[in-house]
Coordinates of C-alpha atoms in Angstrom, one line a residue:
M1 CA -17.7 -21.8 -5.6
D2 CA -19.9 -21.3 -8.6
E3 CA -23.0 -22.8 -6.9
T4 CA -22.3 -20.2 -4.1
L5 CA -22.3 -17.4 -6.7
I6 CA -25.3 -18.3 -8.6
V7 CA -27.0 -18.7 -5.1
H8 CA -26.1 -15.2 -4.3
V9 CA -27.2 -13.7 -7.7
Q10 CA -30.4 -15.3 -7.5
E11 CA -31.1 -13.8 -3.7
S12 CA -29.9 -10.2 -4.7
E13 CA -32.3 -10.2 -7.5
E14 CA -35.3 -11.6 -5.4
Q15 CA -34.2 -8.8 -2.8
T16 CA -34.4 -5.9 -5.7
P17 CA -37.3 -6.6 -8.0
L18 CA -37.1 -3.2 -9.6
L19 CA -33.3 -3.3 -9.7
K20 CA -32.0 -6.1 -12.3
S21 CA -28.2 -6.6 -12.9
E22 CA -27.1 -5.4 -16.0
H23 CA -25.9 -8.9 -16.9
T24 CA -29.6 -10.0 -16.4
Q25 CA -30.8 -7.3 -18.5
N26 CA -28.4 -7.5 -21.4
H27 CA -29.2 -11.4 -21.5
E28 CA -32.9 -11.0 -21.5
F29 CA -32.5 -8.1 -24.3
Q30 CA -30.6 -10.6 -26.4
E31 CA -33.2 -13.1 -26.0
N32 CA -36.1 -11.0 -26.6
G33 CA -34.2 -8.6 -29.2
N34 CA -35.8 -10.9 -32.2
A35 CA -39.1 -10.7 -31.2
Y36 CA -38.9 -6.9 -30.7
D37 CA -37.4 -6.5 -34.3
H38 CA -40.6 -8.7 -36.0
D39 CA -43.1 -7.6 -33.8
D40 CA -42.8 -3.9 -32.8
T41 CA -45.1 -2.6 -30.1
E42 CA -47.3 0.6 -29.8
L43 CA -44.4 2.2 -28.2
D44 CA -41.9 1.4 -30.7
K45 CA -43.9 2.8 -33.7
T46 CA -44.8 5.9 -31.7
L47 CA -41.1 6.5 -30.8
Q48 CA -40.6 6.2 -34.6
K49 CA -43.0 8.5 -35.7
L50 CA -41.7 10.8 -32.8
E51 CA -38.1 10.3 -33.9
L52 CA -39.3 11.1 -37.8
F53 CA -41.0 14.3 -36.7
L54 CA -37.8 15.7 -35.1
T55 CA -35.8 14.6 -38.0
F56 CA -37.9 16.8 -40.0
L57 CA -37.3 19.5 -37.7
G58 CA -33.5 19.1 -37.9
F59 CA -33.2 17.9 -34.3
N60 CA -31.4 14.6 -35.7
Q61 CA -27.9 15.8 -36.6
S62 CA -26.3 12.2 -36.3
S63 CA -24.3 12.8 -39.4
V64 CA -22.1 15.7 -40.7
L65 CA -24.8 16.0 -43.6
S66 CA -27.5 16.1 -41.5
F67 CA -25.8 18.5 -39.4
V68 CA -25.1 20.8 -42.4
V69 CA -28.5 20.6 -44.0
S70 CA -30.2 21.2 -40.6
W71 CA -28.5 24.3 -39.6
V72 CA -28.2 25.6 -43.3
F73 CA -31.9 25.3 -43.6
F74 CA -32.5 27.3 -40.5
L75 CA -30.3 30.3 -41.6
V76 CA -31.8 30.5 -44.7
F77 CA -35.6 29.6 -43.9
G78 CA -35.8 31.1 -40.3
V79 CA -33.8 33.8 -40.6
V80 CA -32.4 35.1 -43.8
L81 CA -36.0 34.4 -45.6
P82 CA -37.9 37.1 -43.0
V83 CA -35.1 39.8 -43.3
V84 CA -35.4 39.8 -46.9
M85 CA -39.3 40.0 -46.6
L86 CA -38.9 42.7 -44.2
E87 CA -36.8 44.7 -46.8
L88 CA -39.0 43.9 -49.7
N89 CA -42.0 44.9 -47.1
N90 CA -40.5 48.3 -46.4
C91 CA -41.9 51.4 -47.9
P92 CA -42.6 55.0 -47.1
G93 CA -45.5 55.6 -45.0
C94 CA -45.7 51.8 -44.0
E95 CA -45.5 52.5 -40.2
E96 CA -49.1 52.1 -40.1
G97 CA -48.9 48.6 -40.7
Q98 CA -45.5 47.6 -39.5
I99 CA -42.7 49.0 -37.8
K100 CA -39.4 47.7 -38.9
S101 CA -37.3 48.1 -35.6
F102 CA -40.0 46.0 -34.0
E103 CA -40.0 43.3 -36.5
L104 CA -36.2 43.0 -36.2
D105 CA -36.5 42.7 -32.3
I106 CA -39.1 39.9 -32.7
L107 CA -37.0 38.2 -35.2
V108 CA -34.0 38.1 -33.2
S109 CA -35.8 36.8 -30.1
Q110 CA -37.5 34.1 -31.9
A111 CA -34.4 33.1 -34.0
L112 CA -32.3 33.0 -30.8
L113 CA -34.9 30.7 -28.9
A114 CA -35.2 28.6 -32.0
A115 CA -31.3 28.2 -32.2
A116 CA -30.6 27.5 -28.8
S117 CA -33.6 25.0 -28.8
L118 CA -32.0 23.3 -31.8
L119 CA -28.5 23.3 -30.4
C120 CA -29.4 22.0 -27.0
L121 CA -31.8 19.3 -28.1
S122 CA -29.6 18.0 -31.0
H123 CA -26.6 17.6 -29.1
N124 CA -28.5 15.3 -26.5
L125 CA -30.2 13.5 -29.5
R126 CA -26.9 13.0 -31.1
K127 CA -25.2 11.7 -28.1
Y128 CA -28.2 9.6 -26.5
G129 CA -30.6 8.5 -28.9
I130 CA -34.2 8.8 -28.7
R131 CA -34.9 6.0 -26.5
K132 CA -32.1 6.8 -23.7
F133 CA -32.7 10.8 -24.1
L134 CA -36.5 9.8 -23.0
F135 CA -35.4 6.8 -20.9
V136 CA -37.5 4.3 -22.3
D137 CA -34.5 2.2 -23.5
R138 CA -34.8 -1.6 -23.2
Y139 CA -31.9 -1.9 -21.1
S140 CA -33.5 0.2 -18.1
G141 CA -35.7 -2.9 -17.5
H142 CA -38.9 -1.0 -17.2
M143 CA -40.1 -0.6 -20.9
E144 CA -42.5 -3.8 -20.7
R145 CA -43.9 -2.8 -17.4
F146 CA -44.8 0.9 -18.4
S147 CA -45.1 0.7 -22.2
D148 CA -48.6 1.7 -22.2
Q149 CA -48.2 4.5 -19.8
Y150 CA -45.2 5.8 -22.0
H151 CA -47.1 5.4 -25.0
K152 CA -49.9 7.4 -23.5
K153 CA -47.4 10.2 -22.2
I154 CA -46.0 10.5 -25.7
S155 CA -49.4 11.1 -27.1
D156 CA -50.4 13.5 -24.9
S157 CA -47.3 15.3 -25.7
V158 CA -47.9 15.5 -29.1
R159 CA -51.4 16.6 -28.7
L160 CA -49.9 19.4 -26.3
L161 CA -47.9 20.7 -29.0
V162 CA -50.7 20.9 -31.5
L163 CA -53.0 22.4 -29.0
W164 CA -50.6 25.5 -28.4
V165 CA -49.3 25.6 -32.0
L166 CA -52.6 25.9 -33.6
P167 CA -54.0 28.8 -31.7
C168 CA -50.7 30.8 -32.2
F169 CA -50.6 29.9 -35.6
L170 CA -54.4 31.2 -36.1
L171 CA -53.3 34.4 -34.3
K172 CA -50.2 35.2 -36.5
T173 CA -52.4 34.2 -39.6
A174 CA -55.0 37.1 -38.3
R175 CA -52.1 39.4 -37.8
E176 CA -50.4 38.9 -41.5
I177 CA -54.0 39.2 -43.1
I178 CA -54.2 42.8 -41.3
R179 CA -50.9 43.7 -42.4
I180 CA -51.9 42.9 -46.0
L181 CA -54.8 45.4 -45.6
Y182 CA -52.4 48.3 -44.6
V183 CA -49.2 47.6 -46.3
H184 CA -50.0 47.9 -50.2
H185 CA -47.8 46.8 -52.8
E186 CA -48.1 47.0 -56.8
S187 CA -50.1 43.6 -56.4
W188 CA -52.3 41.6 -54.4
W189 CA -50.2 38.5 -55.1
Q190 CA -47.0 40.0 -53.8
S191 CA -48.4 40.9 -50.7
A192 CA -49.8 37.5 -50.2
A193 CA -46.5 35.9 -51.1
I194 CA -44.7 38.1 -48.6
S195 CA -47.1 37.0 -46.1
L196 CA -47.1 33.7 -46.7
A197 CA -43.3 33.7 -46.2
F198 CA -43.7 35.5 -42.9
I199 CA -46.0 32.9 -41.9
S200 CA -44.1 29.7 -43.0
S201 CA -41.1 30.9 -41.4
W202 CA -42.5 31.8 -38.2
T203 CA -44.5 28.6 -38.1
Y204 CA -40.9 26.7 -38.6
I205 CA -39.2 28.9 -35.9
T206 CA -42.0 28.5 -33.6
V207 CA -42.5 24.9 -33.8
I208 CA -39.1 24.2 -33.1
F209 CA -39.2 26.3 -30.0
L210 CA -42.4 24.8 -28.7
S211 CA -41.0 21.2 -29.8
A212 CA -38.1 21.5 -27.2
S213 CA -40.2 22.9 -24.5
V214 CA -42.9 19.9 -24.7
L215 CA -39.9 17.5 -25.1
F216 CA -38.4 18.6 -21.9
H217 CA -42.2 18.3 -20.2
L218 CA -42.3 15.0 -21.9
V219 CA -39.2 13.8 -20.2
C220 CA -40.4 14.9 -16.8
S221 CA -43.9 13.4 -17.3
L222 CA -42.4 10.1 -18.0
Q223 CA -40.3 10.2 -14.8
I224 CA -43.5 11.0 -13.1
I225 CA -44.8 7.7 -13.7
H226 CA -41.6 6.2 -11.9
F227 CA -42.2 8.1 -8.9
D228 CA -45.9 7.2 -8.7
D229 CA -44.9 3.6 -9.3
Y230 CA -42.2 4.1 -6.3
V231 CA -44.9 5.3 -4.0
K232 CA -46.6 2.1 -4.6
F233 CA -43.8 0.0 -4.3
L234 CA -43.2 1.9 -0.8
E235 CA -46.3 0.5 0.3
R236 CA -45.5 -3.5 -0.6
E237 CA -42.0 -3.6 0.1
P238 CA -40.4 -4.0 3.4
N239 CA -37.0 -3.9 2.7
C240 CA -35.5 -0.9 3.4
F241 CA -32.3 -1.2 1.6
V242 CA -34.1 -2.0 -1.7
L243 CA -36.4 1.1 -1.4
I244 CA -32.9 3.2 -1.0
Q245 CA -31.6 1.7 -3.9
E246 CA -34.8 2.4 -6.2
H247 CA -34.7 6.1 -4.9
V248 CA -30.9 6.8 -5.5
R249 CA -31.6 5.4 -9.1
L250 CA -34.9 7.9 -9.3
R251 CA -32.5 10.7 -8.3
Y252 CA -29.9 9.8 -10.5
Y253 CA -32.2 10.0 -13.6
L254 CA -33.4 13.4 -12.5
S255 CA -29.6 14.5 -12.2
K256 CA -29.3 13.4 -15.7
I257 CA -32.2 15.1 -16.9
S258 CA -30.9 18.1 -14.8
H259 CA -27.7 18.0 -16.6
R260 CA -28.9 17.4 -20.1
F261 CA -31.4 20.5 -20.1
R262 CA -29.7 23.0 -17.9
I263 CA -28.1 25.0 -20.2
Y264 CA -31.3 25.1 -22.4
L265 CA -33.3 26.0 -19.8
L266 CA -31.0 28.9 -18.8
L267 CA -30.5 30.0 -22.3
E268 CA -34.3 30.0 -22.5
F269 CA -35.1 31.7 -19.4
L270 CA -32.4 34.6 -20.2
I271 CA -33.5 35.0 -23.9
V272 CA -37.3 35.6 -22.8
I273 CA -36.4 37.7 -20.0
V274 CA -33.9 40.1 -22.3
S275 CA -36.6 39.8 -24.8
H276 CA -39.3 41.3 -22.8
F277 CA -37.2 43.9 -21.5
M278 CA -36.1 45.0 -25.2
T279 CA -39.8 44.9 -26.1
L280 CA -40.7 47.1 -23.0
F281 CA -37.7 49.6 -23.9
L282 CA -38.8 49.9 -27.5
T283 CA -42.7 50.2 -26.9
T284 CA -42.0 53.0 -24.2
G285 CA -39.4 54.7 -26.0
Y286 CA -41.6 54.8 -29.4
T287 CA -42.9 58.1 -29.8
G288 CA -45.8 57.2 -32.3
L289 CA -48.9 55.4 -31.7
I290 CA -48.9 51.4 -31.3
T291 CA -51.9 49.5 -32.3
Y292 CA -52.6 45.8 -32.7
I293 CA -52.0 46.6 -36.4
N294 CA -48.3 47.7 -36.4
G295 CA -47.4 46.0 -33.0
G296 CA -49.1 42.9 -33.0
D297 CA -46.1 40.8 -33.6
F298 CA -45.0 41.8 -30.4
A299 CA -48.3 40.0 -28.7
V300 CA -47.9 36.8 -30.8
S301 CA -44.1 36.3 -30.1
S302 CA -44.8 37.3 -26.2
V303 CA -47.6 34.4 -26.2
V304 CA -45.3 31.9 -27.9
E305 CA -42.5 32.7 -25.4
V306 CA -44.7 32.6 -22.1
V307 CA -46.1 29.3 -23.4
G308 CA -42.7 27.7 -23.9
V309 CA -41.5 28.8 -20.6
I310 CA -44.6 27.9 -18.8
L311 CA -44.4 24.4 -20.1
C312 CA -40.8 24.1 -19.0
L313 CA -41.5 25.6 -15.4
N314 CA -44.5 23.4 -15.1
A315 CA -42.9 20.3 -15.9
A316 CA -39.9 20.8 -13.8
A317 CA -41.8 22.1 -10.7
K318 CA -44.2 19.0 -11.2
I319 CA -41.4 16.7 -10.9
S320 CA -39.6 18.5 -8.2
H321 CA -42.7 18.5 -6.0
R322 CA -43.5 14.9 -6.6
A323 CA -39.9 14.1 -5.7
Q324 CA -40.2 16.3 -2.8
G325 CA -43.3 14.5 -1.5
I326 CA -41.9 11.3 -1.5
G327 CA -40.6 12.0 2.2
S328 CA -43.7 12.8 3.5
I329 CA -45.4 9.9 2.1
A330 CA -42.6 7.9 3.5
S331 CA -43.2 9.4 6.9
R332 CA -46.9 8.5 6.5
W333 CA -45.6 4.7 5.7
H334 CA -43.4 5.0 8.6
A335 CA -46.2 6.1 11.2
M336 CA -48.5 3.3 10.1
A337 CA -46.4 0.8 10.1
T338 CA -45.1 1.9 13.8
C339 CA -48.6 2.3 15.0
T340 CA -49.7 -1.0 13.4
S341 CA -47.0 -2.9 15.1
G342 CA -47.3 -1.2 18.1
E343 CA -51.2 -2.2 18.4
A344 CA -50.4 -5.8 17.0
S345 CA -47.9 -6.0 20.3
Q346 CA -50.8 -4.6 22.3
M347 CA -53.1 -7.2 21.2
R348 CA -50.6 -10.0 21.6
N349 CA -49.9 -8.8 25.1
S350 CA -53.8 -8.6 25.9
T351 CA -54.3 -12.1 24.5
S352 CA -51.6 -13.3 26.7
M353 CA -52.9 -11.7 30.0
S354 CA -56.2 -12.8 29.2
S355 CA -55.2 -16.3 28.9
L356 CA -53.0 -16.3 32.0
E357 CA -56.1 -14.8 34.1
A358 CA -58.1 -17.7 32.5
A359 CA -55.2 -19.8 33.6
N360 CA -55.4 -18.6 37.1
R361 CA -59.3 -18.8 37.3
S362 CA -59.2 -22.6 35.8
S363 CA -56.2 -23.2 38.4
T364 CA -58.3 -22.3 41.4
L365 CA -60.9 -25.0 40.2
Y366 CA -58.7 -27.9 39.2
M367 CA -55.2 -27.5 39.7
N368 CA -52.9 -25.8 42.0
F369 CA -50.0 -24.2 40.2
S370 CA -46.8 -23.4 42.1
E371 CA -45.0 -19.9 42.2
S372 CA -42.7 -21.3 39.7
D373 CA -45.2 -22.5 37.1
L374 CA -46.7 -18.8 37.3
E375 CA -43.4 -17.4 36.8
S376 CA -42.9 -19.7 33.7
L377 CA -46.1 -19.0 32.4
D378 CA -45.5 -15.2 32.6
F379 CA -42.0 -15.8 30.9
V380 CA -43.9 -17.5 27.8
T381 CA -46.2 -14.9 27.4
E382 CA -43.7 -11.9 27.3
P383 CA -41.8 -11.0 24.3
T384 CA -38.4 -12.4 24.2
N385 CA -35.4 -10.2 23.5
T386 CA -35.0 -11.5 19.9
Q387 CA -38.5 -10.2 19.1
L388 CA -37.7 -7.0 20.8
A389 CA -34.5 -6.5 19.0
S390 CA -36.1 -7.6 15.6
Y391 CA -38.8 -4.8 16.4
M392 CA -36.4 -2.1 17.1
S393 CA -34.1 -3.1 14.2
S394 CA -37.1 -2.7 11.7
Y395 CA -38.0 0.5 13.4
Q396 CA -34.8 2.1 13.1
K397 CA -34.2 0.8 9.6
R398 CA -37.9 2.6 8.5
Q399 CA -36.5 5.8 10.5
A400 CA -33.2 5.8 8.6
L401 CA -35.1 5.5 5.3
V402 CA -37.2 8.3 6.2
M403 CA -34.5 10.5 7.2
Y404 CA -32.7 9.9 4.1
L405 CA -35.7 10.7 2.0
Q406 CA -36.2 13.9 3.6
N407 CA -32.8 14.9 3.3
N408 CA -32.4 14.0 -0.3
P409 CA -35.5 14.8 -2.0
G410 CA -34.0 16.0 -5.6
G411 CA -35.6 17.5 -8.4
I412 CA -34.7 19.3 -11.3
T413 CA -32.0 21.8 -11.0
I414 CA -30.4 24.6 -13.1
F415 CA -26.6 25.0 -11.5
G416 CA -27.7 23.8 -7.9
W417 CA -31.1 25.7 -7.9
T418 CA -34.0 23.4 -7.5
V419 CA -37.0 24.4 -10.2
D420 CA -39.9 24.5 -7.8
R421 CA -42.7 27.0 -6.5
G422 CA -40.2 29.0 -4.6
L423 CA -37.7 29.5 -7.6
I424 CA -40.9 30.5 -9.7
N425 CA -42.1 33.0 -7.3
T426 CA -38.5 34.3 -7.1
I427 CA -38.2 34.9 -10.8
F428 CA -41.8 36.5 -10.9
F429 CA -40.9 38.9 -8.3
I430 CA -37.5 39.8 -10.0
E431 CA -39.2 40.5 -13.4
L432 CA -42.0 42.4 -11.7
T433 CA -39.5 44.9 -9.7
V434 CA -37.2 45.2 -13.1
V435 CA -40.5 46.0 -14.9
T436 CA -41.9 48.4 -12.6
F437 CA -38.0 50.1 -12.5
I438 CA -38.2 50.4 -16.0
L439 CA -41.9 52.0 -16.3
G440 CA -41.0 54.2 -13.7
K441 CA -37.9 55.4 -15.6
T442 CA -39.6 55.6 -19.2
I443 CA -43.0 56.7 -18.4
V444 CA -43.2 60.4 -17.2
F445 CA -45.9 62.3 -16.4
T446 CA -45.5 66.3 -16.8
A447 CA -47.9 68.8 -15.4
H448 CA -48.7 72.0 -17.4

């Protein structure tokens, strides 16, 4: 009985090279655990640095103390400090340099985005940890295979964050320098201190928001590695059952990503849309002159919000279309396999027919075969029922796999809505319609 069980486990592992059993994974992890502890890989070091960076921003809330410290620091440094600076910076006749209602609207939208990012991602990190959150934990069985690609994707995401934060920071700094020139105080030191407080608070909130967007982008980018590997696996694996199992695992990961980020994505889209509409109402309802000097923060905040939304939509649409493209790749694979099998069958038949003709020619010269001999020769050259059944069975399995992949594409979803180009176009035209309606109600040209 034990020998039969061992043979069965070995056969199942040979049939599913990408899907090792949980017992085997745990056993391998226990054997290699000490080696990982003493000899950290580049991926381990990168994950440690990433976790340290997220802890510095307040995303790591694994204990009650870290939870309290993170939110208190966020409220004080990200909300209370800029409000106090606005009150100190408010003076009669300062509307040329800043408009208080505009600044409060911008502050509320930025604080809400940062709070939503901090709340959703800290919950997921506290629940799963950085490795399971990114799906690079050792129990998944893919860490060693894709270690270099994981490391590259994480490094690219950090560079992506710096690439977007730095231009926005320079734009905000230029805006604050212009504010100093137009909003005068008793001393230049006081103006510089207020501007420095504005820049520091804005940078902290912006980095939190963009870090959450980049993390979602990173999670989707890491899954693209697995989908690219599945395409290669599709070309070399003849077992359709193994291919279905692997695709089920990929769809399961996408569903987990969608479940973890759906609240965050929904809140981000709603806050950005409402923020832009409020900006539209404030700017069209303001009777004074709006310039970059007193309304420049609208441009800065809009750039940051649009960048965050684009990062999320780009990542979600990319992984969704990569998942939906598996069906077309499988169809091409099925067609090529079918045509190749047909050509091979035709070659075998033509070879058999040529052999039969050669035998007939040789029979006229050397031998006289009877009718029964020719019938037996024809019977040998034709494919047997077993060969036909095997060919039809493999064809039906491939056809079933293609139908499964086409009817179960997968992708990033938000409560059932797949985030792809169709949804992006829908969001764009809805916003365009509402913006056009608001502009039509607020901008009125009168003829005298």
